[in-house]
Amino acid sequence: MKDTRDFLLEIATEDMPAGYVRPALKDLEQSFSKGLEASGIGKFSPVSFGTKNLLICYIKGLPVAPEASSKEIVGPPKRIAFDKDNNPTKQAIGFAKNQGVETGDLKVKKTSKGEYMVIQKKEQGRTAKELLQEKIPDIIKGIRFPKTMRWDDSGLKFARPIESVLALFGKERLNIKIGNVPQKKVAPLFPSQYLKKLKKTCMIDWKKRKKKIKDKILKAVKGIGEKAIDENLLGEVTFMVDSPEVFVGEFDKKFLDLPGGVLKASMAKHQRIFPVSKNGRLINKFIAVVDGKKRKNNKVRKNYEKILEAKLKDSLFFLNEDTKNPLSDNILQLKDLIFHKGLGSMFEKIERLKKLCSFICDKSGESSLKTDIERAAELSKIDLVTHMVGEFPSLQGVMGGEYALRSGENKNVATAVREHYLPQGADDGLPQSKAGAILAISDKIDNVVGFSGMGVGMEKIKISGSLDPFGTRRNAFGIIRIIKDKSFRLNLDELIEKGIELYGVKIKVDTVKFRNQIVDYVKDRIDFLMGDVRPLELKKAVLKSGSFDVADIFKRQEALVGIKEERYFLEAAKVVERTGNILKGAKKEKIGEVEEGLFKEGPERLVWDAYLNSKNKIQDLIKKEKYDEATREYAGAFYEVLHDFFGKVLVNTEDGPLRLNRLAMMKAINALYTERVADLALLPQIVVK
């Protein structure tokens, strides 16, 4: 039976920003999991615990000493390792000596390159203790934070100063050297005992802490309002308190005249408190989450109420100042507001947006909305120079819509302004109005093109993991989700070209190459949003064909996924595969049009008649987006007749004109399906039973 021990790492720090803790715990879990597997110790699933000043990683049952592993070492070829009498040569003797074995221990192994001499050598892995002591400092330094700091002369950087580090392997305290950080001194305890002791002083299990906070909020709000909780705020508060308690506070009803978004933003930003609603409307109550034992006096509550009133007075002042004049009166201020260095001002951006919106309206058949959307584009960024958005940046768009209504703009315009930043994340809602959707697409296209082309090109913009400095990934996903949701019929490559054209000389890279880079990048995002389709190659097959019409891409995928097990689908795939394979070998040939006068074999005429008789019907079905019926028709027209053709006719004949004519026929049949539906030749193992 293996000798195993539990392991625990604790990093104690000064209070960290709430948003830093959960990602840091994920980093710890992943780093230990990958590190242990890579070191040969095995696969483990670390468990993390955390508070605003504790990061803890716990692993149960690590083997003290890993099992010896066997490693194959390849030596010289057999032909030079032994002579004709099968005696070892100098090469064999030298190889065996270097590896510390006898020549009799050498084995022969057959490889694709011939027979080679090999030995199987057992290696004892390093102990878990040795590996942990070596890896822990690097794991701690590798935790990623939005911002880090130095606090002594060691050069160590972390989110906040580290006060101590503790690493327990069984009852043994490991010696961890990292900067000038002291090691925490504790009485000899097993990791599980240490965790149990910690749990008596605070709730280190953040999942249980989050649930407790939620339960307490719901209990507090019962009878006075609805059970609605801002999950993002709840996640933040979870890492602001160790031993949560809640109370209900109140504010003056006059502040209910403020827009709901302003009330929520003010509460969330300054005090991390939860608003309360009743019958869909905010009421003058709030829920606060505090740290520590339940208080019997009203001192803390009154302090919260006093601070909130001061902040809401500021918000009311901002609202009154911002609405003294119509929103459009501030438009010229956008000339002094830089969009981004090298990309001009916000005023220039809204001029581009108006043209992009007009372009989309024309292309998508929504020309009746053009006037309202162009007006919304003109007003879309003005709230950035208002007092309210200056205080609460998260309200950009929201306040623009509110101020547009108060300025007398029609509802379509105001709604589009309010919605045009959506979605701002993977789980965020989409614009509900068509006007808002078109303005949102325009804004995101302008962002992707501008940020990607400001003199660096997409190949130099590193987007990986959490690193997406300009929101390129988020914007690309947003564009796709909106177009799919609204079923807008848009060729995205045309829209990208328009975006590049409107930037003009500000795009400092080769525009053709740059356009293709953006198209490929967005297609990769479409591939992701197409989901877990089996076989995976079906997504590639759909993306390779047709125009860059996002809505159509998803329609073709849905249709083909629904029929992928049908015989006629496999027959169609086999037709595409066989014609495609022939064309692959003729890439250098100059294939023209089919000339019927060159037909010499009966099967040629039968294949071409099948093409002529089915072409219009298949194209009509594709045009009507009846992809399942088009696939059935395609298979019925060509599967049998091509099978007979390939059995009797040699396509790649020595007769040049005849060969080119037969290749032209194969090209026409292949393109009839692959140009508009999918290149099914990409599917693996197409077998028709």
XYZ file of C-alpha atoms in Angstrom:
689
model
C 0.000 0.000 0.000
C 1.333 3.426 -0.995
C 2.454 5.829 1.714
C 0.412 9.013 1.151
C 0.058 12.359 2.859
C -2.335 15.288 2.553
C -0.909 18.605 1.425
C -1.888 22.192 2.203
C -0.561 25.560 1.058
C -1.706 28.766 2.734
C -0.769 32.245 1.506
C -1.733 34.956 4.002
C -1.849 38.513 2.652
C -3.100 41.965 3.427
C -6.704 42.427 2.260
C -6.927 41.840 -1.500
C -9.491 43.380 -3.900
C -12.545 41.115 -3.948
C -12.312 40.489 -7.687
C -8.766 39.127 -7.394
C -9.417 36.207 -5.065
C -11.440 33.704 -7.099
C -9.197 33.890 -10.209
C -6.140 33.481 -7.955
C -7.630 30.326 -6.427
C -8.282 28.937 -9.913
C -4.661 29.617 -10.821
C -3.516 27.717 -7.725
C -5.713 24.718 -8.500
C -4.607 24.524 -12.132
C -0.921 25.054 -11.390
C -0.775 22.271 -8.795
C -2.880 19.915 -10.936
C -0.695 20.388 -14.034
C 2.554 20.429 -12.062
C 1.877 17.180 -10.207
C 0.855 15.371 -13.392
C 3.847 16.675 -15.358
C 6.196 15.601 -12.550
C 4.894 12.040 -12.676
C 3.269 12.104 -9.234
C -0.196 11.587 -10.727
C -3.529 13.216 -11.484
C -5.108 15.099 -8.587
C -7.964 17.565 -8.163
C -6.872 20.270 -5.722
C -9.533 21.999 -3.600
C -9.219 25.698 -2.853
C -10.499 27.877 -0.029
C -10.189 31.617 0.230
C -11.014 34.899 1.890
C -9.913 38.460 1.228
C -6.582 37.697 2.914
C -6.154 33.925 2.609
C -5.445 31.750 -0.430
C -5.505 28.052 0.440
C -4.952 24.962 -1.714
C -5.578 21.466 -0.280
C -4.720 18.119 -1.931
C -5.649 14.789 -0.389
C -3.486 11.674 -0.588
C -0.264 12.643 -2.371
C 2.142 9.685 -2.618
C 5.303 10.319 -0.619
C 7.489 8.616 -3.242
C 6.228 8.057 -6.800
C 6.556 4.637 -8.395
C 9.598 3.997 -10.557
C 8.892 4.633 -14.230
C 10.271 2.735 -17.199
C 11.986 4.712 -19.940
C 12.942 3.374 -23.349
C 16.345 4.493 -24.635
C 17.099 3.963 -28.323
C 20.647 3.090 -29.356
C 22.420 2.297 -32.647
C 20.796 0.395 -35.524
C 21.060 -3.381 -35.224
C 23.063 -3.603 -38.493
C 25.998 -1.711 -36.927
C 25.525 -2.933 -33.338
C 26.292 -6.575 -34.190
C 28.578 -8.110 -36.806
C 27.720 -10.941 -39.186
C 28.486 -13.496 -36.458
C 26.082 -11.694 -34.105
C 28.882 -10.440 -31.869
C 28.484 -6.974 -30.316
C 30.472 -4.245 -32.037
C 32.149 -1.233 -30.411
C 28.948 0.741 -30.942
C 26.845 -1.784 -28.989
C 29.429 -2.135 -26.219
C 29.774 1.637 -25.893
C 26.002 2.182 -25.801
C 25.540 -0.484 -23.100
C 28.413 0.911 -21.025
C 27.057 4.477 -21.185
C 23.690 3.254 -19.953
C 25.163 1.108 -17.183
C 23.951 -2.249 -18.546
C 25.421 -5.372 -20.165
C 25.235 -5.963 -23.914
C 23.017 -8.931 -23.146
C 20.376 -6.499 -21.832
C 20.019 -4.863 -25.246
C 16.783 -5.593 -27.116
C 15.875 -5.236 -30.791
C 12.960 -3.007 -31.708
C 11.389 -2.713 -35.156
C 10.636 0.880 -36.183
C 9.541 2.590 -39.397
C 13.231 3.357 -40.021
C 14.439 -0.203 -39.427
C 15.638 -2.322 -36.474
C 17.303 -0.506 -33.560
C 18.835 -1.555 -30.247
C 16.942 -0.351 -27.168
C 16.998 -0.775 -23.419
C 14.252 -0.348 -20.844
C 15.607 1.676 -17.969
C 13.799 2.132 -14.691
C 13.988 5.572 -13.148
C 12.994 6.472 -9.625
C 11.089 9.768 -9.592
C 11.798 12.560 -7.166
C 9.880 12.570 -3.915
C 6.751 14.706 -3.569
C 8.424 16.722 -0.824
C 11.349 17.649 -3.073
C 9.069 18.617 -5.937
C 6.720 20.661 -3.749
C 9.538 22.623 -2.132
C 10.949 23.394 -5.563
C 7.658 24.233 -7.330
C 5.718 26.189 -4.688
C 7.692 29.466 -5.028
C 7.174 29.441 -8.810
C 3.485 28.618 -8.418
C 2.995 31.554 -6.026
C 4.885 33.917 -8.331
C 2.848 32.628 -11.288
C -0.536 33.674 -9.869
C -1.893 36.351 -12.218
C -3.457 39.599 -11.010
C -4.709 42.681 -12.898
C -2.243 44.763 -10.869
C 0.655 43.817 -8.608
C 2.912 45.634 -6.164
C 6.330 45.389 -4.503
C 6.645 46.022 -0.779
C 10.282 45.226 0.048
C 13.687 44.940 -1.606
C 13.302 41.279 -2.639
C 11.675 42.119 -5.980
C 8.707 39.832 -5.242
C 5.428 41.070 -6.779
C 1.912 40.130 -5.647
C -1.560 41.654 -5.465
C -0.937 42.752 -1.886
C 1.964 42.191 0.538
C 2.283 38.538 1.559
C 2.389 38.275 5.338
C 3.262 34.580 5.602
C 3.372 31.265 3.758
C 2.594 27.847 5.209
C 3.108 24.511 3.433
C 2.153 21.293 5.231
C 2.944 17.826 3.869
C 1.364 15.558 6.387
C 2.497 16.971 9.740
C 5.753 18.191 8.243
C 6.158 21.912 7.593
C 7.995 22.395 4.308
C 10.725 24.983 3.994
C 9.464 27.464 1.385
C 11.763 30.289 0.359
C 10.102 33.128 -1.519
C 11.357 36.701 -1.265
C 11.539 37.900 2.318
C 8.221 36.282 3.241
C 8.269 34.598 6.674
C 6.989 31.065 7.124
C 4.007 30.734 9.396
C 4.802 28.908 12.618
C 2.114 26.479 13.760
C 1.894 23.535 16.103
C 2.338 20.146 14.391
C -0.991 19.458 12.682
C -2.197 17.448 9.713
C -3.623 19.592 6.869
C -7.168 18.401 7.601
C -6.737 19.363 11.274
C -5.394 22.770 10.323
C -8.401 23.390 8.035
C -10.777 22.354 10.795
C -9.107 24.820 13.151
C -9.371 27.639 10.593
C -13.060 26.952 10.005
C -13.766 27.703 13.659
C -12.611 31.306 13.214
C -14.024 32.162 9.753
C -15.815 30.651 6.771
C -12.880 29.802 4.532
C -15.098 27.780 2.154
C -16.134 30.565 -0.233
C -18.927 28.505 -1.836
C -20.596 27.980 1.545
C -19.967 31.622 2.406
C -21.659 32.745 -0.806
C -24.669 30.531 -0.135
C -24.929 31.811 3.418
C -24.891 35.434 2.233
C -27.574 34.701 -0.359
C -29.775 32.899 2.172
C -29.436 35.760 4.647
C -30.320 38.356 1.983
C -33.405 36.413 0.913
C -34.472 36.068 4.528
C -33.945 39.784 5.178
C -35.900 40.856 2.088
C -38.816 38.530 2.800
C -41.987 40.518 3.361
C -40.578 43.838 2.117
C -39.573 43.119 -1.474
C -38.843 40.632 -4.222
C -36.177 37.921 -4.115
C -33.868 39.403 -6.749
C -30.104 39.314 -6.231
C -27.358 40.782 -8.405
C -25.157 37.691 -8.865
C -22.106 39.728 -9.890
C -22.342 41.852 -6.755
C -22.951 38.728 -4.659
C -19.762 37.176 -6.059
C -17.812 40.308 -5.161
C -19.202 40.610 -1.628
C -18.404 36.941 -0.995
C -14.711 37.825 -0.954
C -15.131 40.981 1.108
C -16.364 39.305 4.297
C -15.244 36.267 6.287
C -18.150 35.881 8.711
C -21.150 37.460 6.931
C -24.120 39.181 8.531
C -26.780 41.345 6.833
C -29.135 44.177 7.741
C -31.853 46.216 6.048
C -31.323 49.949 5.557
C -33.504 52.760 4.245
C -33.135 56.005 2.280
C -35.319 59.021 1.468
C -38.079 58.285 -1.065
C -37.203 61.418 -3.043
C -34.192 59.582 -4.464
C -36.540 57.145 -6.205
C -36.834 59.879 -8.858
C -33.365 58.825 -9.979
C -33.244 56.272 -12.828
C -33.081 52.710 -11.496
C -29.674 52.148 -13.077
C -28.257 55.137 -11.204
C -29.595 53.900 -7.862
C -28.146 50.425 -8.415
C -24.789 51.743 -9.619
C -24.457 54.118 -6.688
C -25.217 51.374 -4.166
C -22.907 48.839 -5.832
C -19.932 51.131 -6.453
C -19.622 52.932 -3.150
C -20.925 50.488 -0.544
C -21.512 47.144 -2.281
C -25.102 47.092 -1.054
C -28.102 45.401 -2.668
C -31.172 47.331 -3.864
C -34.661 46.013 -3.098
C -37.532 45.877 -5.606
C -41.271 45.385 -5.244
C -43.652 44.748 -8.130
C -40.799 45.367 -10.528
C -39.880 48.793 -9.127
C -37.121 49.822 -6.711
C -38.214 50.830 -3.219
C -36.349 52.932 -0.656
C -34.694 49.950 1.042
C -31.320 48.253 0.714
C -29.532 45.177 2.068
C -25.975 45.509 3.370
C -23.565 42.634 4.042
C -21.052 43.230 6.832
C -18.265 41.258 8.469
C -18.413 40.090 12.060
C -20.897 39.103 14.705
C -24.498 40.277 14.502
C -24.751 43.770 15.907
C -27.552 44.708 18.287
C -27.311 48.493 17.785
C -28.151 50.683 14.807
C -24.823 52.480 14.566
C -23.523 50.604 11.517
C -26.886 50.815 9.737
C -27.133 54.567 10.311
C -23.597 55.032 9.028
C -24.460 53.166 5.817
C -27.619 55.246 5.387
C -25.723 58.492 5.905
C -23.082 57.597 3.299
C -25.714 56.439 0.806
C -27.712 59.662 1.166
C -24.605 61.723 0.422
C -23.856 59.664 -2.683
C -27.450 59.833 -3.913
C -27.445 63.622 -3.451
C -24.395 63.722 -5.721
C -26.186 61.562 -8.271
C -29.245 63.815 -8.172
C -26.995 66.817 -8.750
C -25.341 65.072 -11.710
C -28.756 64.251 -13.186
C -29.974 67.848 -12.898
C -26.769 69.227 -14.424
C -26.769 66.728 -17.286
C -30.400 67.443 -18.233
C -30.251 71.245 -18.269
C -29.715 71.071 -22.030
C -30.631 68.483 -24.698
C -28.165 65.621 -25.064
C -27.268 66.634 -28.616
C -25.959 70.011 -27.396
C -22.852 68.229 -26.109
C -21.894 66.589 -29.388
C -19.022 68.960 -30.167
C -17.329 67.957 -26.896
C -16.663 64.591 -28.532
C -14.063 66.267 -30.770
C -11.878 66.637 -27.682
C -12.533 63.112 -26.424
C -9.981 60.626 -27.824
C -11.332 57.225 -28.861
C -7.808 55.798 -28.851
C -4.404 57.158 -29.714
C -3.993 56.837 -33.459
C -7.711 56.208 -34.074
C -8.973 59.752 -33.721
C -11.723 61.266 -31.593
C -15.117 60.004 -30.494
C -16.633 62.518 -32.915
C -14.862 60.757 -35.787
C -16.067 57.417 -34.424
C -19.741 58.412 -34.486
C -19.317 59.636 -38.066
C -18.066 56.143 -38.971
C -20.890 54.535 -37.016
C -23.533 56.482 -38.936
C -22.124 55.195 -42.233
C -21.771 51.638 -40.956
C -25.367 51.664 -39.687
C -26.607 52.949 -43.039
C -24.601 50.229 -44.820
C -26.057 47.495 -42.594
C -29.608 48.802 -43.023
C -29.277 48.618 -46.794
C -27.638 45.173 -46.783
C -30.044 43.614 -44.255
C -33.249 44.985 -45.735
C -33.926 47.284 -42.782
C -33.818 50.584 -44.690
C -36.960 51.835 -42.932
C -34.929 52.072 -39.712
C -32.092 54.064 -41.259
C -33.140 57.543 -40.046
C -33.616 56.465 -36.424
C -30.422 54.383 -36.331
C -28.271 57.128 -37.832
C -29.639 59.520 -35.211
C -28.924 56.957 -32.469
C -25.362 56.572 -33.780
C -24.903 60.331 -33.626
C -26.026 60.414 -29.979
C -24.488 57.091 -28.895
C -21.261 58.391 -27.321
C -22.381 61.769 -25.959
C -23.141 60.431 -22.490
C -19.390 59.808 -22.108
C -18.970 63.541 -21.432
C -21.779 63.737 -18.861
C -21.281 64.041 -15.113
C -23.182 60.808 -14.416
C -21.125 58.551 -16.679
C -17.976 60.273 -15.452
C -18.888 59.052 -11.967
C -20.352 55.700 -13.056
C -18.645 54.452 -16.262
C -20.738 51.283 -16.104
C -23.783 53.412 -17.009
C -22.513 54.341 -20.476
C -25.323 53.712 -22.909
C -27.855 53.414 -20.093
C -27.633 57.138 -19.339
C -27.401 57.943 -23.039
C -30.778 56.280 -23.566
C -32.264 57.989 -20.524
C -30.994 61.430 -21.533
C -32.140 60.908 -25.137
C -35.707 60.318 -23.941
C -35.567 63.342 -21.648
C -34.294 65.381 -24.610
C -37.366 64.501 -26.679
C -35.835 61.833 -28.925
C -38.200 59.069 -30.028
C -38.255 55.714 -28.261
C -36.481 53.808 -31.077
C -33.534 56.187 -30.945
C -33.295 56.104 -27.140
C -33.555 52.310 -27.034
C -30.809 51.887 -29.631
C -28.492 54.203 -27.664
C -29.187 52.286 -24.446
C -28.626 48.851 -26.011
C -25.661 49.436 -28.286
C -22.956 48.303 -25.821
C -24.659 44.899 -25.404
C -23.531 42.210 -24.937
C -20.600 43.103 -22.693
C -19.840 39.515 -21.679
C -20.534 35.905 -22.588
C -23.581 35.731 -20.315
C -24.838 39.249 -21.021
C -28.200 39.869 -22.689
C -28.486 40.943 -26.328
C -30.105 44.073 -27.787
C -33.844 43.509 -28.049
C -34.587 46.096 -30.724
C -33.411 45.840 -34.326
C -32.142 49.413 -34.156
C -30.106 48.627 -31.040
C -28.767 45.457 -32.655
C -27.611 47.242 -35.820
C -25.929 50.025 -33.840
C -24.274 47.424 -31.577
C -22.909 45.499 -34.584
C -21.552 48.734 -36.080
C -19.855 49.735 -32.828
C -18.244 46.321 -32.402
C -17.068 46.097 -36.022
C -15.506 49.546 -35.656
C -13.768 48.422 -32.450
C -12.395 45.185 -33.913
C -11.123 46.864 -37.077
C -9.726 49.929 -35.316
C -7.938 48.271 -32.411
C -6.585 45.469 -34.606
C -5.320 47.750 -37.344
C -3.704 50.657 -35.520
C -0.268 49.980 -36.928
C 0.241 46.513 -35.455
C -2.041 44.073 -37.244
C -3.904 41.176 -35.687
C -0.911 38.837 -35.811
C 0.780 40.986 -33.161
C -2.236 41.348 -30.884
C -1.889 38.534 -28.379
C -5.257 37.224 -27.264
C -5.021 34.279 -24.892
C -6.627 33.275 -21.629
C -7.668 36.402 -19.789
C -5.480 38.642 -21.977
C -7.695 40.554 -24.416
C -6.558 44.155 -23.959
C -8.889 45.709 -26.543
C -11.909 43.438 -26.093
C -11.400 41.940 -29.567
C -12.683 38.499 -28.577
C -15.655 39.944 -26.692
C -16.601 42.206 -29.606
C -16.296 39.390 -32.148
C -18.494 37.086 -30.094
C -20.996 39.920 -29.656
C -21.234 40.537 -33.417
C -21.900 36.855 -34.117
C -24.445 36.426 -31.317
C -26.440 39.492 -32.367
C -26.539 38.584 -36.068
C -27.601 35.018 -35.224
C -30.239 36.196 -32.759
C -31.796 38.694 -35.174
C -31.270 36.510 -38.276
C -29.815 39.478 -40.137
C -28.743 38.448 -43.646
C -25.312 40.034 -43.794
C -22.076 39.033 -45.447
C -19.698 39.814 -42.647
C -16.699 40.048 -44.949
C -18.395 42.964 -46.747
C -19.071 44.626 -43.411
C -15.436 44.185 -42.345
C -14.307 45.685 -45.653
C -16.590 48.659 -45.048
C -15.152 49.119 -41.563
C -11.609 49.114 -42.958
C -12.581 51.540 -45.724
C -14.079 54.038 -43.237
C -10.857 54.154 -41.198
C -8.903 55.098 -44.318
C -5.252 55.976 -43.707
C -5.580 55.258 -39.962
C -5.237 51.553 -40.821
C -1.487 51.209 -41.253
C -1.274 47.609 -42.463
C -1.902 45.891 -45.791
C -5.703 46.107 -46.009
C -6.249 42.920 -48.055
C -4.130 40.798 -45.720
C -5.679 42.544 -42.724
C -9.220 41.876 -43.951
C -8.439 38.170 -44.327
C -6.952 38.078 -40.819
C -10.113 39.525 -39.304
C -12.337 37.208 -41.344
C -10.340 34.170 -40.166
C -10.416 35.393 -36.566
C -14.204 35.865 -36.607
C -14.681 32.477 -38.284
C -12.763 30.886 -35.414
C -15.228 32.521 -33.014
C -18.143 31.199 -35.089
C -16.584 27.736 -34.921
C -16.582 28.027 -31.119
C -20.211 29.217 -30.957
C -21.320 26.380 -33.249
C -20.861 24.159 -30.202
C -19.847 20.546 -29.723
C -20.887 19.128 -33.094
C -19.937 15.544 -33.922
C -18.039 14.918 -36.042
C -16.056 18.096 -35.420
C -15.117 18.235 -39.102
C -18.740 19.021 -39.970
C -18.253 22.558 -38.629
C -15.175 23.023 -40.815
C -17.104 21.677 -43.800
C -19.868 24.256 -43.315
C -17.474 27.145 -42.682
C -15.470 26.344 -45.815
C -18.505 26.768 -48.073
C -20.941 29.516 -48.850
C -20.725 33.228 -48.193
C -19.774 34.755 -44.842
C -23.468 35.059 -43.972
C -23.486 34.257 -40.246
C -27.190 33.429 -40.003
C -26.884 31.112 -43.022
C -23.837 29.367 -41.529
C -25.828 28.388 -38.463
C -28.827 27.345 -40.610
C -26.654 25.043 -42.736
C -25.054 23.562 -39.640
C -28.416 22.890 -38.007
C -29.794 21.268 -41.169
C -26.795 18.973 -41.733
C -26.511 17.958 -38.072
C -30.145 16.850 -38.295
C -29.496 14.510 -41.251
C -25.900 13.394 -40.657
C -26.973 9.803 -39.876
C -29.143 9.478 -42.994
C -27.923 7.355 -45.894
C -28.532 10.109 -48.448
C -26.272 12.461 -46.428
C -23.460 9.891 -46.544
C -24.060 9.350 -50.262
C -23.828 13.104 -50.893
C -20.628 13.214 -48.812
C -19.159 10.360 -50.867
C -19.931 12.226 -54.113
C -18.194 15.334 -52.774
C -15.266 13.272 -51.513
C -14.657 11.338 -54.758
C -14.965 14.358 -57.044
C -12.868 16.415 -54.644
C -10.095 13.828 -54.491
C -9.787 13.792 -58.269
C -9.632 17.583 -58.373
C -6.927 17.646 -55.683
C -4.587 15.823 -58.006
C -5.286 18.281 -60.811
C -4.563 21.581 -59.075
C -2.109 22.662 -61.772
C -4.506 21.856 -64.599
C -6.327 24.722 -66.343
C -9.852 23.388 -66.115
C -12.398 25.155 -68.307
C -16.050 24.498 -69.182
C -17.511 21.124 -70.152
C -17.672 20.499 -73.917
C -20.293 17.875 -74.699
C -18.753 17.216 -78.093
C -15.715 15.622 -76.422
C -17.712 12.835 -74.715
C -16.463 9.387 -75.819
C -17.957 7.017 -73.262
C -21.643 6.361 -72.520
C -21.243 6.907 -68.759
C -19.929 10.421 -69.454
C -23.209 11.384 -71.095
C -25.206 9.809 -68.257
C -23.267 11.781 -65.620
C -23.617 15.042 -67.519
C -27.340 14.469 -68.147
C -27.726 13.893 -64.377
C -26.038 17.247 -63.805
C -28.155 19.127 -66.346
C -31.394 17.544 -65.124
C -30.756 18.232 -61.405
C -28.778 21.483 -61.413
C -31.669 23.954 -61.379
C -33.671 22.033 -58.782
C -30.688 21.700 -56.416
C -29.772 25.370 -56.808
C -33.397 26.383 -56.186
C -33.567 24.287 -52.997
C -30.286 25.835 -51.781
C -31.574 29.330 -52.578
C -34.663 28.583 -50.472
C -32.318 27.291 -47.727
C -33.861 23.806 -47.837
C -30.491 22.215 -47.247
C -31.761 18.808 -46.193
C -33.827 18.470 -49.402
C -30.938 19.781 -51.521
C -28.659 17.131 -49.983
C -31.166 14.372 -50.727
C -31.569 15.569 -54.315
C -27.790 15.819 -54.801
C -27.212 12.279 -53.522
C -30.035 10.896 -55.661
C -28.742 12.598 -58.781
C -25.081 11.576 -58.570
C -24.262 8.746 -56.160
C -25.216 5.777 -58.350
C -24.335 7.277 -61.714
C -20.867 8.379 -60.516
C -20.226 4.971 -58.965
C -20.850 3.401 -62.385
C -18.829 6.128 -64.111
C -15.710 5.630 -61.980
C -15.887 1.878 -62.583
C -15.791 2.282 -66.349
C -14.075 5.563 -67.174
C -10.548 6.782 -66.440
C -10.731 10.493 -65.671
C -6.974 11.143 -65.783
C -6.471 9.787 -69.258
C -3.352 10.587 -71.320
C -5.570 12.430 -73.818
C -5.178 16.037 -72.605
C -8.412 17.632 -73.925
C -10.443 14.603 -72.855
C -8.893 14.640 -69.373
C -9.598 18.354 -68.911
C -13.191 17.865 -70.063
C -13.761 15.077 -67.549
C -12.131 17.171 -64.813
C -14.439 20.058 -65.742
C -17.413 17.746 -65.236
C -16.115 16.661 -61.824
C -15.562 20.310 -60.880
C -19.099 21.296 -61.874
C -20.647 18.450 -59.852
C -18.471 19.173 -56.817
C -19.095 22.937 -56.878
C -22.866 22.479 -57.202
C -22.922 21.439 -53.534
C -19.681 22.621 -51.950
C -19.845 26.262 -53.043
C -23.070 26.941 -51.140
C -23.690 24.150 -48.603
C -20.634 22.328 -47.193
C -17.413 20.650 -48.277
C -18.350 17.214 -46.962
C -15.030 15.787 -48.159
C -13.619 17.079 -44.855
C -15.623 14.475 -42.933
C -13.647 11.476 -41.643
C -14.359 7.922 -42.831
C -17.292 8.438 -45.179
C -18.752 4.941 -45.446
C -22.067 4.248 -47.188
C -23.571 0.983 -45.948
